[in-house]
XYZ file of C-alpha atoms in Angstrom:
538
model
C 17.811 0.121 9.943
C 15.750 3.118 10.522
C 14.605 4.587 13.765
C 11.799 7.056 13.787
C 11.510 7.245 9.988
C 13.533 6.071 7.080
C 15.558 8.051 4.621
C 14.476 7.506 1.046
C 17.022 6.785 -1.650
C 15.629 7.702 -5.011
C 15.260 10.133 -7.828
C 12.237 10.956 -9.949
C 11.952 9.858 -13.560
C 10.060 11.446 -16.402
C 7.382 8.739 -16.299
C 4.017 9.836 -14.883
C 0.905 7.979 -13.830
C -2.388 9.757 -13.419
C -3.148 8.536 -10.819
C -10.965 -14.416 34.495
C -9.768 -12.758 37.612
C -6.326 -14.104 38.434
C -4.204 -13.773 41.525
C -1.285 -11.387 41.174
C 0.980 -14.125 42.496
C -0.008 -16.553 39.743
C 2.811 -17.900 37.549
C 1.743 -17.928 33.938
C 2.278 -20.831 31.599
C 2.590 -19.146 28.208
C 1.250 -22.184 26.375
C -1.916 -22.221 28.460
C -2.786 -18.700 27.358
C -2.076 -18.975 23.652
C -5.738 -19.821 23.105
C -6.633 -16.437 24.597
C -4.456 -14.627 22.104
C -5.479 -16.687 19.119
C -9.179 -16.236 19.776
C -8.743 -12.485 19.595
C -6.269 -12.386 16.753
C -7.657 -10.915 13.524
C -7.518 -12.890 10.307
C -3.999 -12.926 8.861
C -3.119 -10.014 6.626
C -3.242 -11.525 3.185
C -1.151 -10.233 0.358
C -3.682 -11.252 -2.283
C -6.559 -10.262 -0.043
C -9.357 -11.058 -2.559
C -8.526 -7.807 -4.263
C -8.190 -9.286 -7.744
C -10.864 -7.520 -9.739
C -12.154 -8.012 -13.261
C -12.891 -4.323 -13.678
C -10.397 -2.151 -15.565
C -7.495 -0.752 -13.601
C -8.406 2.799 -12.568
C -6.492 5.864 -13.694
C -6.684 8.925 -11.489
C -7.186 12.083 -13.475
C -6.527 14.813 -10.944
C -7.296 17.487 -13.509
C -11.014 16.660 -13.439
C -11.392 17.409 -9.712
C -12.435 20.994 -9.060
C -11.306 22.833 -5.953
C -14.716 22.600 -4.307
C -14.710 18.823 -4.451
C -11.118 18.576 -3.199
C -11.929 20.938 -0.331
C -14.798 18.614 0.619
C -12.328 15.710 0.699
C -9.954 17.787 2.820
C -12.707 18.676 5.281
C -13.812 15.063 5.638
C -10.202 13.918 6.043
C -9.519 16.489 8.762
C -12.677 15.574 10.686
C -11.895 11.857 10.424
C -8.287 12.387 11.557
C -9.382 14.440 14.558
C -12.029 11.918 15.628
C -9.794 8.863 15.187
C -6.491 10.076 16.641
C -4.493 10.533 13.456
C -2.755 13.466 15.137
C 0.708 14.669 16.133
C 1.987 17.393 18.409
C 2.132 20.851 16.858
C 5.802 21.897 16.900
C 4.770 25.523 17.424
C 3.236 24.572 20.797
C 5.835 24.314 23.549
C 4.274 21.396 25.449
C 2.953 19.399 22.487
C 5.721 16.785 22.812
C 5.382 16.242 26.563
C 1.722 16.665 27.573
C -0.874 14.463 25.822
C -3.837 16.330 24.421
C -2.051 19.684 24.259
C -1.212 21.334 20.948
C -2.455 18.627 18.583
C -2.824 18.799 14.811
C -3.546 16.305 12.082
C -0.659 14.142 10.875
C 0.736 15.003 7.421
C -1.113 12.770 4.949
C -1.785 12.103 1.308
C -5.414 12.886 0.616
C -5.915 9.757 -1.515
C -4.084 6.403 -1.662
C -1.236 5.946 -4.140
C -1.582 3.325 -6.920
C 0.737 0.356 -6.429
C 1.009 -2.831 -8.542
C -0.484 -5.824 -6.778
C 2.277 -8.185 -7.925
C 4.945 -6.086 -6.163
C 2.762 -5.808 -3.063
C 2.600 -9.612 -2.955
C 6.360 -9.840 -3.392
C 7.043 -7.463 -0.490
C 4.662 -9.404 1.771
C 6.206 -12.738 0.789
C 9.790 -11.808 1.688
C 8.955 -10.183 5.050
C 9.121 -13.444 7.066
C 12.354 -14.368 5.269
C 13.956 -11.080 6.264
C 12.691 -11.608 9.840
C 14.460 -14.963 10.011
C 17.598 -13.522 8.449
C 17.857 -10.797 11.099
C 17.496 -13.397 13.847
C 20.255 -15.573 12.410
C 22.596 -12.628 11.967
C 22.013 -11.642 15.597
C 23.371 -15.025 16.725
C 26.612 -14.588 14.769
C 28.538 -12.178 16.963
C 31.757 -12.633 15.021
C 30.101 -11.646 11.749
C 28.670 -8.497 13.321
C 31.934 -7.487 14.927
C 34.038 -8.267 11.864
C 31.678 -6.556 9.429
C 31.638 -3.370 11.498
C 35.292 -3.421 12.580
C 36.354 -0.637 10.197
C 33.159 1.318 10.770
C 33.783 1.498 14.500
C 37.060 3.353 13.850
C 35.321 6.009 11.800
C 31.971 6.322 13.565
C 31.770 6.952 17.307
C 28.089 6.029 17.585
C 28.540 2.627 15.955
C 31.623 2.096 18.114
C 29.632 2.618 21.319
C 26.955 0.171 20.180
C 29.650 -2.375 19.361
C 31.193 -1.919 22.822
C 27.904 -2.989 24.402
C 27.643 -5.895 21.989
C 31.221 -6.967 22.835
C 30.440 -6.943 26.560
C 27.442 -9.187 25.972
C 29.601 -11.599 23.970
C 32.306 -11.634 26.642
C 29.780 -12.399 29.372
C 28.195 -15.102 27.176
C 24.855 -13.302 27.521
C 22.181 -15.097 25.501
C 18.802 -13.726 24.498
C 16.562 -16.785 24.739
C 13.375 -14.797 24.010
C 13.930 -12.665 20.943
C 11.375 -10.143 19.688
C 11.771 -8.274 16.430
C 9.356 -5.643 15.135
C 10.856 -4.728 11.784
C 10.061 -2.745 8.692
C 11.599 -3.346 5.297
C 11.371 -0.358 2.959
C 11.134 -0.603 -0.841
C 10.750 1.466 -3.945
C 9.777 0.490 -7.458
C 12.621 1.203 -9.848
C 11.213 2.365 -13.165
C 14.363 1.557 -15.118
C 14.712 -2.088 -14.033
C 11.012 -2.711 -13.309
C 12.101 -4.124 -9.956
C 11.013 -3.809 -6.340
C 14.254 -2.782 -4.616
C 14.928 -2.637 -0.900
C 16.000 0.685 0.547
C 16.820 -0.690 3.982
C 15.821 -3.082 6.731
C 14.777 -1.304 9.921
C 15.262 -3.200 13.170
C 14.911 -0.444 15.780
C 12.151 2.078 16.456
C 10.085 1.263 13.381
C 7.686 4.149 13.459
C 4.020 4.529 12.554
C 2.511 1.071 13.161
C -0.372 3.021 14.710
C -0.703 5.667 12.023
C -0.077 3.239 9.173
C -3.344 1.518 10.059
C -5.178 4.798 10.603
C -4.275 6.395 7.284
C -5.346 3.177 5.564
C -8.718 3.344 7.301
C -8.999 7.057 6.481
C -8.524 6.368 2.779
C -10.980 3.475 2.869
C -13.535 5.780 4.508
C -13.015 8.536 1.932
C -13.390 6.076 -0.942
C -16.563 4.612 0.533
C -18.027 8.121 0.684
C -16.647 9.537 -2.556
C -15.564 6.500 -4.538
C -18.234 6.884 -7.221
C -17.104 10.402 -8.007
C -13.438 9.410 -7.840
C -13.880 6.207 -9.804
C -12.136 4.267 -7.033
C -13.117 1.177 -5.039
C -12.302 1.150 -1.308
C -11.802 -2.623 -1.464
C -8.635 -2.077 -3.468
C -6.975 -0.492 -0.417
C -5.631 -3.558 1.446
C -6.418 -4.044 5.110
C -3.631 -2.904 7.415
C -3.133 -4.842 10.655
C 0.065 -3.114 11.771
C -1.179 -1.897 15.168
C -2.914 -5.091 16.250
C -0.173 -7.386 14.980
C 2.596 -5.445 16.722
C 0.451 -5.473 19.887
C -0.060 -9.238 19.504
C 3.693 -9.771 19.275
C 4.399 -7.720 22.397
C 1.591 -9.458 24.293
C 2.946 -12.886 23.421
C 6.469 -11.801 24.367
C 5.032 -10.690 27.724
C 3.486 -14.137 28.157
C 6.737 -15.885 27.258
C 8.592 -13.869 29.890
C 6.153 -15.383 32.387
C 5.992 -12.740 35.092
C 2.455 -11.391 35.593
C 3.761 -8.513 37.718
C 5.959 -7.159 34.926
C 5.069 -4.471 32.391
C 6.095 -3.504 28.901
C 8.340 -0.440 28.867
C 8.632 1.831 25.858
C 11.882 3.781 25.670
C 10.958 7.178 24.242
C 12.542 10.493 23.458
C 11.966 13.134 26.174
C 10.100 15.443 23.788
C 8.010 13.291 21.426
C 5.528 14.929 19.082
C 4.747 11.508 17.650
C 3.566 10.141 21.015
C 0.082 9.273 19.718
C 1.414 6.648 17.329
C 2.991 5.015 20.381
C -0.127 5.378 22.530
C -2.118 3.492 19.892
C -0.229 0.307 20.795
C -1.123 0.786 24.462
C -4.768 1.362 23.569
C -4.971 -1.752 21.404
C -3.342 -3.869 24.113
C -5.929 -2.732 26.664
C -8.836 -3.368 24.320
C -7.716 -6.712 22.899
C -6.387 -8.308 26.076
C -8.715 -7.711 29.048
C -6.911 -10.604 30.745
C -4.017 -8.244 31.347
C -6.349 -5.592 32.726
C -7.603 -8.071 35.321
C -4.022 -8.833 36.288
C -3.586 -5.113 36.882
C -0.189 -5.256 35.198
C -0.725 -4.551 31.519
C -3.023 -1.554 31.658
C -0.611 0.659 29.737
C 2.799 0.810 28.216
C 5.218 2.331 30.691
C 6.962 5.185 28.845
C 10.465 6.088 30.001
C 13.387 7.993 28.549
C 16.877 6.497 28.669
C 17.843 9.117 31.281
C 14.936 8.002 33.476
C 15.957 4.369 33.077
C 19.485 5.212 34.212
C 18.153 7.047 37.294
C 15.389 4.618 38.255
C 16.618 1.325 36.811
C 18.255 -1.662 38.446
C 19.142 -5.189 37.369
C 18.697 -7.745 40.161
C 20.764 -10.878 40.716
C 18.243 -13.029 38.851
C 18.457 -10.669 35.860
C 15.135 -8.930 36.446
C 15.052 -5.325 35.302
C 13.108 -2.946 37.505
C 12.469 0.702 36.708
C 10.976 2.815 39.461
C 10.452 -0.397 41.426
C 8.351 -1.953 38.647
C 9.530 -5.174 37.007
C 9.884 -4.915 33.232
C 9.221 -7.853 30.930
C 9.585 -6.267 27.472
C 11.588 -3.219 26.435
C 10.358 -1.650 23.192
C 12.614 1.057 21.779
C 11.123 4.106 20.108
C 14.359 5.916 20.849
C 18.046 5.013 20.936
C 18.609 4.925 17.185
C 20.505 8.209 16.774
C 23.425 9.894 18.585
C 21.001 12.646 19.629
C 19.349 10.094 21.923
C 22.612 9.757 23.902
C 23.529 13.305 24.958
C 25.441 12.063 28.035
C 26.898 8.922 29.588
C 23.628 8.418 31.478
C 21.858 7.265 28.311
C 24.669 4.868 27.398
C 24.611 3.483 30.950
C 20.867 2.899 30.595
C 21.300 1.062 27.283
C 23.927 -1.217 28.823
C 21.769 -1.795 31.906
C 18.825 -2.908 29.806
C 21.047 -5.173 27.726
C 22.431 -6.863 30.852
C 18.938 -7.720 32.076
C 16.718 -10.694 31.286
C 13.969 -8.471 29.857
C 12.940 -9.114 26.260
C 14.506 -6.357 24.180
C 12.971 -5.048 21.007
C 15.531 -4.841 19.661
C 18.455 -6.437 21.426
C 21.823 -4.849 20.699
C 22.521 -7.660 18.219
C 19.228 -7.079 16.378
C 19.995 -3.344 16.324
C 23.409 -3.874 14.753
C 22.032 -6.437 12.301
C 20.010 -3.587 10.796
C 22.898 -1.198 10.171
C 23.641 -0.021 6.653
C 27.074 -1.644 6.663
C 25.554 -5.047 7.472
C 23.041 -4.488 4.667
C 25.922 -3.847 2.285
C 27.815 -6.939 3.497
C 24.760 -9.116 2.886
C 24.708 -8.007 -0.735
C 28.145 -9.551 -1.348
C 28.268 -12.897 -3.169
C 27.992 -15.880 -0.849
C 27.184 -13.977 2.346
C 23.481 -14.843 2.491
C 24.481 -18.518 2.261
C 26.254 -18.131 5.599
C 22.869 -17.695 7.244
C 20.345 -19.425 4.996
C 20.086 -22.844 3.349
C 16.927 -22.499 1.298
C 17.987 -21.510 -2.216
C 14.535 -20.235 -3.119
C 14.504 -17.914 -0.107
C 17.989 -16.650 -0.938
C 16.920 -15.920 -4.495
C 13.836 -14.030 -3.294
C 15.980 -11.806 -1.070
C 18.614 -11.177 -3.721
C 15.915 -10.235 -6.210
C 15.078 -7.141 -4.164
C 18.665 -6.107 -3.310
C 19.741 -2.796 -4.805
C 23.380 -2.189 -5.670
C 25.415 -1.696 -2.485
C 29.138 -1.046 -2.170
C 31.738 -0.164 0.438
C 33.997 2.828 -0.129
C 37.114 0.661 -0.316
C 36.220 -0.302 -3.906
C 38.253 2.073 -6.155
C 36.362 1.131 -9.305
C 32.948 1.999 -7.874
C 34.356 5.187 -6.318
C 35.579 6.273 -9.744
C 32.145 5.640 -11.259
C 30.423 7.546 -8.452
C 32.695 10.558 -8.939
C 32.033 10.514 -12.684
C 28.264 10.036 -12.364
C 27.218 11.005 -8.830
C 23.565 11.259 -9.864
C 23.450 7.444 -10.056
C 24.432 6.916 -6.404
C 23.401 7.738 -2.851
C 26.043 8.071 -0.149
C 24.770 6.795 3.189
C 26.320 7.350 6.639
C 25.576 5.057 9.583
C 22.695 7.277 10.682
C 18.945 6.856 10.993
C 15.912 9.097 11.147
C 15.919 11.008 7.866
C 17.964 13.903 6.544
C 21.358 12.167 6.589
C 21.945 10.846 3.082
C 24.103 12.548 0.459
C 22.910 13.063 -3.129
C 23.935 14.520 -6.478
C 27.046 16.671 -6.723
C 27.499 16.378 -2.954
C 28.351 12.706 -3.521
C 31.273 13.700 -5.747
C 32.459 16.418 -3.367
C 32.397 14.129 -0.335
C 34.167 11.294 -2.139
C 36.911 13.666 -3.296
C 37.188 15.034 0.235
C 37.604 11.538 1.646
C 40.291 10.777 -0.909
C 42.240 13.845 0.228
C 41.786 13.202 3.950
C 42.585 9.483 3.915
C 40.743 6.187 3.873
C 39.823 5.743 7.545
C 36.644 7.825 7.345
C 35.501 5.823 4.304
C 34.181 3.146 6.611
C 31.569 5.562 7.978
C 29.682 5.405 4.656
C 28.363 3.049 2.035
C 27.309 3.713 -1.539
C 23.917 2.629 -2.803
C 22.422 2.518 -6.257
C 20.057 5.436 -6.682
C 16.547 4.267 -7.433
C 14.461 5.977 -10.102
C 10.745 5.489 -9.337
C 7.642 6.589 -11.168
C 6.110 9.935 -10.346
C 2.445 10.318 -9.363
C 0.185 13.345 -9.175
C -0.979 13.609 -5.571
C -2.735 15.856 -3.085
C -0.516 16.393 -0.014
C -2.228 17.650 3.142
C -0.301 19.566 5.817
C -1.512 22.142 8.330
C -5.057 21.763 7.002
C -4.063 22.919 3.511
C -3.738 20.720 0.440
C -1.135 21.025 -2.286
C -1.240 19.306 -5.651
C 2.212 18.084 -6.578
C 4.240 15.406 -8.310
C 5.458 12.841 -5.832
C 7.220 9.530 -5.339
C 6.463 6.879 -2.727
C 8.167 4.264 -0.585
C 6.456 1.141 0.699
C 7.424 -0.174 4.125
C 6.243 -3.674 5.057
C 6.229 -4.440 8.768
C 7.341 -7.807 10.093
C 6.919 -9.401 13.520
C 9.192 -12.155 14.813
C 9.098 -13.845 18.220
C 11.201 -16.802 19.240
C 11.826 -18.578 22.542
C 14.947 -20.719 22.196
C 14.222 -23.110 19.316
C 10.487 -22.381 19.161
C 9.360 -19.780 16.619
C 6.112 -18.309 17.951
C 5.525 -15.555 15.379
C 7.042 -14.929 11.983
C 4.784 -12.876 9.746
C 4.371 -9.717 7.752
C 2.397 -7.294 9.878
C 0.876 -4.519 7.843
C 2.454 -1.687 5.952
C 3.349 1.975 5.800
C 3.355 4.036 2.624
C 5.220 7.336 2.639
C 4.950 9.866 -0.150
C 6.990 13.016 -0.815
C 7.398 15.591 -3.529
C 9.680 14.282 -6.260
C 11.966 17.323 -6.056
C 13.082 16.414 -2.511
C 15.767 13.822 -1.858
C 14.984 12.931 1.755
C 11.748 11.332 2.915
C 11.266 10.985 6.689
C 7.755 11.867 7.886
C 8.802 12.914 11.393
C 11.754 14.765 9.866
C 9.298 16.823 7.807
C 10.012 15.549 4.313
C 7.140 13.141 3.608
C 3.486 12.424 4.359
C 1.699 9.269 5.468
C -0.076 7.360 2.732
C -1.662 4.014 1.852
C -1.723 1.938 -1.332
C -4.342 1.371 -3.989
C -3.718 -1.964 -5.679
C -3.834 -1.982 -9.455
């Protein structure tokens, strides 16, 4: 559901923890090259890892760390980040979002990993493939998508435009035989219910698969160097394969498309300070798959804005998408999730053009819509999961992590939210951070909607507000650390690739931890609310 970054839905509680040269004309048989991929694939990311220790669970006492020691940690973290590409564009530098290598600074990070219970980590890993399969099945049910969002389209112009494209694909009987999903399901631990609850399921522009791995490796490095003094073991920070596993999925999708002349195209925002997270995927593809280098077709990810696609793009009679004369096999969106990405009709024309092509879309318009907040709320209704899934155990596992979700056409829940707005979050159909409504603003907006009529109600959903534990953390921004009380959200990546009836990949694919001060409601990293983090299993 989230592009760029997610919006966190939570409040802080009073509980604290201390914390082969080939011809360019060769037609590829995808099956004949699977061995090449599998030989280079890292061991699967294991939830249990071998991280079960007999030693006592550590408690971080931040009060015992003097400023000199923390400054040493900060220095080492900044050097490591600079050497390993854990950097973003500096917003104060005019060209930092357009010219690589200009105006760089370290990414906002937590100085040390955040403690996280191993049992909940295992749970989040276990349900990732189930959510992957669910998204795929929803995408095939066009009627469900259209019906579920029918009222929303009247109240929300952006959702309406997405649904128009989806309707055109249904009318033309356009089928996506090769379906690639790179997802991220976000969770928080609710202190009151002792439950791992899902914030949202992100199906478009899931950010930080590159940086998620890097911040994990940064924390492992710091603990190897300073673990004795900290009383922490680097082995308790689980391995993070997000970059390589996303790259594997795109590489295998490229093989399934079976056109060695085609490239992977990343749809990006024109001014992207987070470009280095995207470039990490390109780098890993070049390093892991020299076969593609020899084909002279997969040397890099082709980055294009939607406006450039509209100007340079064309769909040929056989369905091939070309952009600037180059055939495109896979389209990976790191843009297109917010109305700001469609400032004119050119961008909407580009989105439709891509959807009409035979290129593998990540996501397709159906996958995109399957991740909307309204669909998430519909899935929480009794009996809806059974429409898509038969396995009762899998259904139970999904329902176990559902938070309370309601539409605004429920007068009883509206009354409760007006009386106790602090227990709810009001969510519009928007992504990227900074959009949710909290506290007294929930009451004011619900009363406003009651006065203005019911039509606009469909633009929002209500969600149970989650009350997580609070940790003492060191947050590092602009080279300066701040000690604060913070709350965290765990995002588990998932990769799914299917060609007709054959499921090629369905796995959890690493993770992203985001941490923010407990006094702030919102939590997007790129939006400036949170920092990148990793987990320390306890």
